Amino acid sequence: MEQIADAVGADVPVIVKEVGFGLSRETISALSDMGVRVADVAGRGGTDFARIENDRRKHADYSYLGGWGQSAPACLLDSQNAAIPLLASGGVRNPLDVVRGLALGAAAVGVSGGFLRTVLDGGPSALIAQITTWLDQVEALMTALGARTPSDLSRCDVLVHGDLRAFCADRGIDTHRLATRSRSRSRSYDTAHETVGGTR
């Protein structure tokens, strides 16, 4: 990776994308040190490449790896304040997932499987309609959360539940700070509804 970054030079950003297993904070730090400029955590929950590769094998002897890896929310929580921008993909199925990804620090959120199915079933016009609807709904969710811009979502409270909360505890991630971060922001507008729905 370092050789690639050196070869293309500073004018061509190197972007690394995982394939459905997620990236840890240690991996993201190592990628940054190698000159990678952006990383897509591409967590578990979307396309399962372990299953795809296993289906290609005669004896399907890696079936136990189905569902292996960390979710995109886990990766984003694990890599707060990363040295490089992070993209979130993997298991993004609706506009609330987009808002959650942005609230957890993603610079952008990616969708593939759901949008590809829309194109296959209804063609480009159906995809345009779906994306338009998603944009409208993301805007509505931002309004409900008191976020004027996508970056404002990173200051909304986030409640972490279930297995993801246990993951955070094991990795030393302060979920209390996430749940109360709106307290430190300006009181120029109402913050009564600034909690992003529970993230699991």
Short mmCIF file of N, CA, C and O in Angstrom, two decimals, residues 36-119:
data_model
loop_
_atom_site.label_atom_id
_atom_site.label_comp_id
_atom_site.label_asym_id
_atom_site.label_seq_id
_atom_site.Cartn_x
_atom_site.Cartn_y
_atom_site.Cartn_z
N VAL A 36 -2.37 6.28 2.89
CA VAL A 36 -3.77 6.19 2.46
C VAL A 36 -4.49 7.45 2.93
O VAL A 36 -4.33 7.87 4.07
N ARG A 37 -5.31 8.03 2.06
CA ARG A 37 -5.95 9.31 2.39
C ARG A 37 -7.38 9.15 2.89
O ARG A 37 -7.89 10.01 3.61
N VAL A 38 -8.06 8.07 2.51
CA VAL A 38 -9.45 7.83 2.91
C VAL A 38 -9.64 6.32 3.06
O VAL A 38 -9.06 5.55 2.29
N ALA A 39 -10.46 5.90 4.03
CA ALA A 39 -10.76 4.47 4.19
C ALA A 39 -12.26 4.26 4.31
O ALA A 39 -12.94 4.99 5.04
N ASP A 40 -12.77 3.29 3.57
CA ASP A 40 -14.17 2.87 3.69
C ASP A 40 -14.19 1.64 4.59
O ASP A 40 -13.65 0.59 4.22
N VAL A 41 -14.81 1.77 5.76
CA VAL A 41 -14.77 0.66 6.72
C VAL A 41 -15.53 -0.56 6.24
O VAL A 41 -15.22 -1.68 6.64
N ALA A 42 -16.54 -0.38 5.37
CA ALA A 42 -17.26 -1.48 4.73
C ALA A 42 -17.48 -2.65 5.69
O ALA A 42 -16.95 -3.74 5.51
N GLY A 43 -18.30 -2.41 6.69
CA GLY A 43 -18.50 -3.40 7.74
C GLY A 43 -19.43 -4.54 7.39
O GLY A 43 -20.07 -4.56 6.33
N ARG A 44 -19.52 -5.47 8.31
CA ARG A 44 -20.40 -6.63 8.20
C ARG A 44 -21.85 -6.17 8.10
O ARG A 44 -22.25 -5.18 8.70
N GLY A 45 -22.65 -6.90 7.37
CA GLY A 45 -24.07 -6.59 7.28
C GLY A 45 -24.54 -6.31 5.87
O GLY A 45 -25.73 -6.35 5.58
N GLY A 46 -23.60 -6.03 4.97
CA GLY A 46 -23.94 -5.84 3.58
C GLY A 46 -23.62 -7.11 2.80
O GLY A 46 -23.94 -8.22 3.23
N THR A 47 -22.96 -6.95 1.67
CA THR A 47 -22.54 -8.11 0.89
C THR A 47 -21.55 -8.94 1.69
O THR A 47 -20.57 -8.42 2.21
N ASP A 48 -21.82 -10.23 1.81
CA ASP A 48 -20.98 -11.12 2.61
C ASP A 48 -19.99 -11.81 1.67
O ASP A 48 -20.29 -12.83 1.07
N PHE A 49 -18.79 -11.24 1.57
CA PHE A 49 -17.81 -11.78 0.65
C PHE A 49 -17.24 -13.11 1.13
O PHE A 49 -16.77 -13.91 0.31
N ALA A 50 -17.28 -13.36 2.41
CA ALA A 50 -16.86 -14.68 2.89
C ALA A 50 -17.80 -15.74 2.33
O ALA A 50 -17.36 -16.81 1.89
N ARG A 51 -19.10 -15.46 2.33
CA ARG A 51 -20.07 -16.42 1.78
C ARG A 51 -19.90 -16.56 0.28
O ARG A 51 -19.95 -17.67 -0.27
N ILE A 52 -19.66 -15.45 -0.41
CA ILE A 52 -19.47 -15.50 -1.86
C ILE A 52 -18.27 -16.36 -2.21
O ILE A 52 -18.34 -17.24 -3.09
N GLU A 53 -17.16 -16.13 -1.54
CA GLU A 53 -15.96 -16.92 -1.82
C GLU A 53 -16.16 -18.38 -1.44
O GLU A 53 -15.69 -19.29 -2.13
N ASN A 54 -16.86 -18.61 -0.34
CA ASN A 54 -17.10 -19.98 0.08
C ASN A 54 -17.96 -20.73 -0.93
O ASN A 54 -17.74 -21.92 -1.20
N ASP A 55 -18.96 -20.03 -1.51
CA ASP A 55 -19.83 -20.65 -2.50
C ASP A 55 -19.08 -21.07 -3.75
O ASP A 55 -19.53 -21.95 -4.49
N ARG A 56 -17.92 -20.47 -3.97
CA ARG A 56 -17.11 -20.82 -5.14
C ARG A 56 -16.25 -22.05 -4.90
O ARG A 56 -15.67 -22.60 -5.84
N ARG A 57 -16.16 -22.46 -3.65
CA ARG A 57 -15.30 -23.59 -3.30
C ARG A 57 -16.07 -24.90 -3.40
O ARG A 57 -17.24 -24.98 -3.02
N LYS A 58 -15.42 -25.91 -3.87
CA LYS A 58 -16.07 -27.19 -4.11
C LYS A 58 -16.68 -27.76 -2.85
O LYS A 58 -17.81 -28.28 -2.86
N HIS A 59 -16.00 -27.68 -1.72
CA HIS A 59 -16.48 -28.28 -0.49
C HIS A 59 -17.09 -27.27 0.48
O HIS A 59 -17.51 -27.65 1.58
N ALA A 60 -17.15 -26.01 0.08
CA ALA A 60 -17.72 -24.96 0.93
C ALA A 60 -17.20 -25.07 2.37
O ALA A 60 -17.96 -25.02 3.33
N ASP A 61 -15.89 -25.23 2.48
CA ASP A 61 -15.31 -25.53 3.79
C ASP A 61 -15.02 -24.30 4.64
O ASP A 61 -14.43 -24.42 5.72
N TYR A 62 -15.43 -23.14 4.19
CA TYR A 62 -15.30 -21.94 5.00
C TYR A 62 -16.66 -21.37 5.38
O TYR A 62 -16.79 -20.17 5.65
N SER A 63 -17.67 -22.21 5.43
CA SER A 63 -19.02 -21.73 5.73
C SER A 63 -19.11 -21.10 7.12
O SER A 63 -19.96 -20.25 7.36
N TYR A 64 -18.23 -21.51 8.02
CA TYR A 64 -18.28 -20.97 9.38
C TYR A 64 -17.89 -19.49 9.45
O TYR A 64 -18.09 -18.84 10.47
N LEU A 65 -17.36 -18.94 8.35
CA LEU A 65 -16.99 -17.52 8.35
C LEU A 65 -18.13 -16.61 7.90
O LEU A 65 -17.98 -15.39 7.86
N GLY A 66 -19.30 -17.17 7.58
CA GLY A 66 -20.44 -16.35 7.21
C GLY A 66 -20.81 -15.40 8.34
O GLY A 66 -20.93 -15.81 9.49
N GLY A 67 -20.94 -14.11 8.02
CA GLY A 67 -21.28 -13.13 9.04
C GLY A 67 -20.12 -12.67 9.90
O GLY A 67 -20.32 -11.94 10.87
N TRP A 68 -18.91 -13.07 9.53
CA TRP A 68 -17.72 -12.71 10.32
C TRP A 68 -17.37 -11.24 10.13
O TRP A 68 -17.60 -10.66 9.08
N GLY A 69 -16.81 -10.61 11.15
CA GLY A 69 -16.32 -9.24 11.03
C GLY A 69 -17.06 -8.28 11.94
O GLY A 69 -17.92 -8.66 12.73
N GLN A 70 -16.73 -6.99 11.82
CA GLN A 70 -17.33 -5.94 12.62
C GLN A 70 -18.28 -5.11 11.76
O GLN A 70 -18.02 -4.89 10.58
N SER A 71 -19.35 -4.64 12.35
CA SER A 71 -20.30 -3.80 11.63
C SER A 71 -19.69 -2.42 11.37
O SER A 71 -18.73 -2.01 12.03
N ALA A 72 -20.28 -1.69 10.43
CA ALA A 72 -19.81 -0.33 10.17
C ALA A 72 -19.92 0.56 11.41
O ALA A 72 -18.98 1.30 11.72
N PRO A 73 -21.05 0.51 12.17
CA PRO A 73 -21.09 1.32 13.39
C PRO A 73 -19.97 0.97 14.38
O PRO A 73 -19.39 1.87 15.00
N ALA A 74 -19.67 -0.31 14.51
CA ALA A 74 -18.58 -0.70 15.42
C ALA A 74 -17.25 -0.12 14.95
O ALA A 74 -16.47 0.40 15.75
N CYS A 75 -17.00 -0.17 13.65
CA CYS A 75 -15.75 0.38 13.10
C CYS A 75 -15.66 1.88 13.32
O CYS A 75 -14.60 2.40 13.68
N LEU A 76 -16.77 2.58 13.10
CA LEU A 76 -16.77 4.03 13.28
C LEU A 76 -16.56 4.41 14.74
O LEU A 76 -15.80 5.33 15.05
N LEU A 77 -17.22 3.70 15.63
CA LEU A 77 -17.03 3.95 17.06
C LEU A 77 -15.60 3.65 17.49
O LEU A 77 -15.01 4.37 18.30
N ASP A 78 -15.04 2.59 16.93
CA ASP A 78 -13.69 2.17 17.29
C ASP A 78 -12.63 3.14 16.78
O ASP A 78 -11.53 3.20 17.32
N SER A 79 -12.98 3.90 15.75
CA SER A 79 -11.99 4.74 15.07
C SER A 79 -12.31 6.22 15.16
O SER A 79 -12.00 6.98 14.25
N GLN A 80 -12.94 6.64 16.25
CA GLN A 80 -13.23 8.06 16.43
C GLN A 80 -11.94 8.86 16.41
O GLN A 80 -10.92 8.41 16.91
N ASN A 81 -12.02 10.04 15.78
CA ASN A 81 -10.86 10.93 15.66
C ASN A 81 -9.72 10.30 14.87
O ASN A 81 -8.54 10.54 15.14
N ALA A 82 -10.09 9.47 13.89
CA ALA A 82 -9.08 8.88 13.02
C ALA A 82 -8.33 9.97 12.27
O ALA A 82 -8.87 11.06 12.03
N ALA A 83 -7.11 9.68 11.88
CA ALA A 83 -6.27 10.66 11.20
C ALA A 83 -6.72 10.90 9.76
O ALA A 83 -6.30 11.89 9.14
N ILE A 84 -7.54 10.02 9.21
CA ILE A 84 -8.02 10.17 7.84
C ILE A 84 -9.54 10.09 7.82
O ILE A 84 -10.15 9.52 8.72
N PRO A 85 -10.18 10.68 6.80
CA PRO A 85 -11.64 10.58 6.71
C PRO A 85 -12.08 9.13 6.51
O PRO A 85 -11.41 8.36 5.82
N LEU A 86 -13.22 8.79 7.12
CA LEU A 86 -13.76 7.44 7.00
C LEU A 86 -15.08 7.48 6.25
O LEU A 86 -15.90 8.37 6.45
N LEU A 87 -15.29 6.50 5.39
CA LEU A 87 -16.55 6.30 4.71
C LEU A 87 -17.23 5.10 5.36
O LEU A 87 -16.55 4.18 5.83
N ALA A 88 -18.56 5.11 5.39
CA ALA A 88 -19.29 4.01 6.03
C ALA A 88 -20.15 3.30 4.99
O ALA A 88 -20.99 3.92 4.35
N SER A 89 -19.93 2.03 4.84
CA SER A 89 -20.79 1.19 4.03
C SER A 89 -20.86 -0.17 4.69
O SER A 89 -20.14 -0.46 5.63
N GLY A 90 -21.77 -1.00 4.19
CA GLY A 90 -21.95 -2.32 4.79
C GLY A 90 -23.19 -2.34 5.66
O GLY A 90 -23.17 -1.86 6.79
N GLY A 91 -24.28 -2.84 5.13
CA GLY A 91 -25.51 -2.94 5.90
C GLY A 91 -26.33 -1.66 5.95
O GLY A 91 -27.20 -1.53 6.80
N VAL A 92 -26.07 -0.72 5.04
CA VAL A 92 -26.86 0.52 4.99
C VAL A 92 -28.12 0.24 4.18
O VAL A 92 -28.06 0.02 2.97
N ARG A 93 -29.27 0.24 4.85
CA ARG A 93 -30.51 -0.18 4.20
C ARG A 93 -31.60 0.89 4.15
O ARG A 93 -32.63 0.70 3.51
N ASN A 94 -31.40 2.02 4.83
CA ASN A 94 -32.43 3.05 4.84
C ASN A 94 -31.80 4.39 5.23
O ASN A 94 -30.64 4.43 5.66
N PRO A 95 -32.57 5.49 5.10
CA PRO A 95 -32.01 6.80 5.44
C PRO A 95 -31.57 6.93 6.90
O PRO A 95 -30.62 7.69 7.17
N LEU A 96 -32.21 6.23 7.82
CA LEU A 96 -31.77 6.31 9.21
C LEU A 96 -30.37 5.72 9.37
O LEU A 96 -29.56 6.24 10.15
N ASP A 97 -30.06 4.66 8.62
CA ASP A 97 -28.70 4.12 8.65
C ASP A 97 -27.69 5.15 8.15
O ASP A 97 -26.57 5.24 8.66
N VAL A 98 -28.08 5.93 7.14
CA VAL A 98 -27.21 7.00 6.64
C VAL A 98 -26.95 8.02 7.74
O VAL A 98 -25.80 8.40 8.01
N VAL A 99 -28.01 8.46 8.40
CA VAL A 99 -27.88 9.46 9.47
C VAL A 99 -27.03 8.91 10.61
O VAL A 99 -26.18 9.61 11.16
N ARG A 100 -27.25 7.66 10.96
CA ARG A 100 -26.44 7.06 12.03
C ARG A 100 -24.97 7.04 11.67
O ARG A 100 -24.11 7.34 12.50
N GLY A 101 -24.66 6.67 10.42
CA GLY A 101 -23.26 6.65 9.99
C GLY A 101 -22.62 8.02 10.08
O GLY A 101 -21.49 8.17 10.57
N LEU A 102 -23.34 9.06 9.63
CA LEU A 102 -22.82 10.42 9.71
C LEU A 102 -22.67 10.86 11.16
O LEU A 102 -21.69 11.52 11.53
N ALA A 103 -23.63 10.48 12.01
CA ALA A 103 -23.56 10.85 13.42
C ALA A 103 -22.39 10.17 14.13
O ALA A 103 -21.86 10.70 15.10
N LEU A 104 -21.98 9.01 13.63
CA LEU A 104 -20.86 8.29 14.24
C LEU A 104 -19.52 8.70 13.64
O LEU A 104 -18.49 8.11 13.96
N GLY A 105 -19.54 9.71 12.77
CA GLY A 105 -18.27 10.27 12.31
C GLY A 105 -17.89 10.00 10.87
O GLY A 105 -16.82 10.43 10.43
N ALA A 106 -18.71 9.29 10.12
CA ALA A 106 -18.38 9.05 8.71
C ALA A 106 -18.45 10.35 7.92
O ALA A 106 -19.34 11.18 8.14
N ALA A 107 -17.50 10.52 7.00
CA ALA A 107 -17.53 11.68 6.11
C ALA A 107 -18.59 11.51 5.04
O ALA A 107 -19.12 12.49 4.52
N ALA A 108 -18.91 10.26 4.71
CA ALA A 108 -19.94 9.95 3.72
C ALA A 108 -20.38 8.51 3.97
O ALA A 108 -19.67 7.73 4.62
N VAL A 109 -21.54 8.17 3.43
CA VAL A 109 -22.10 6.83 3.62
C VAL A 109 -22.39 6.23 2.25
O VAL A 109 -22.93 6.91 1.36
N GLY A 110 -22.05 4.95 2.07
CA GLY A 110 -22.25 4.29 0.78
C GLY A 110 -23.28 3.19 0.83
O GLY A 110 -23.44 2.52 1.85
N VAL A 111 -23.97 3.03 -0.28
CA VAL A 111 -24.99 1.98 -0.43
C VAL A 111 -24.71 1.27 -1.74
O VAL A 111 -24.44 1.92 -2.75
N SER A 112 -24.81 -0.04 -1.75
CA SER A 112 -24.63 -0.75 -3.02
C SER A 112 -25.75 -1.75 -3.27
O SER A 112 -26.55 -1.58 -4.20
N GLY A 113 -25.85 -2.77 -2.44
CA GLY A 113 -26.79 -3.86 -2.70
C GLY A 113 -28.22 -3.42 -2.92
O GLY A 113 -28.87 -3.80 -3.90
N GLY A 114 -28.74 -2.58 -2.02
CA GLY A 114 -30.12 -2.13 -2.13
C GLY A 114 -30.36 -1.33 -3.39
O GLY A 114 -31.38 -1.50 -4.08
N PHE A 115 -29.42 -0.45 -3.73
CA PHE A 115 -29.56 0.36 -4.93
C PHE A 115 -29.43 -0.50 -6.19
O PHE A 115 -30.13 -0.26 -7.18
N LEU A 116 -28.55 -1.48 -6.16
CA LEU A 116 -28.41 -2.37 -7.32
C LEU A 116 -29.69 -3.17 -7.56
O LEU A 116 -30.11 -3.35 -8.71
N ARG A 117 -30.33 -3.61 -6.49
CA ARG A 117 -31.59 -4.34 -6.65
C ARG A 117 -32.66 -3.44 -7.26
O ARG A 117 -33.46 -3.88 -8.09
N THR A 118 -32.67 -2.18 -6.85
CA THR A 118 -33.64 -1.23 -7.41
C THR A 118 -33.43 -1.06 -8.90
O THR A 118 -34.38 -1.05 -9.69
N VAL A 119 -32.17 -0.93 -9.32
CA VAL A 119 -31.87 -0.78 -10.75
C VAL A 119 -32.28 -2.03 -11.52
O VAL A 119 -32.89 -1.94 -12.59
#
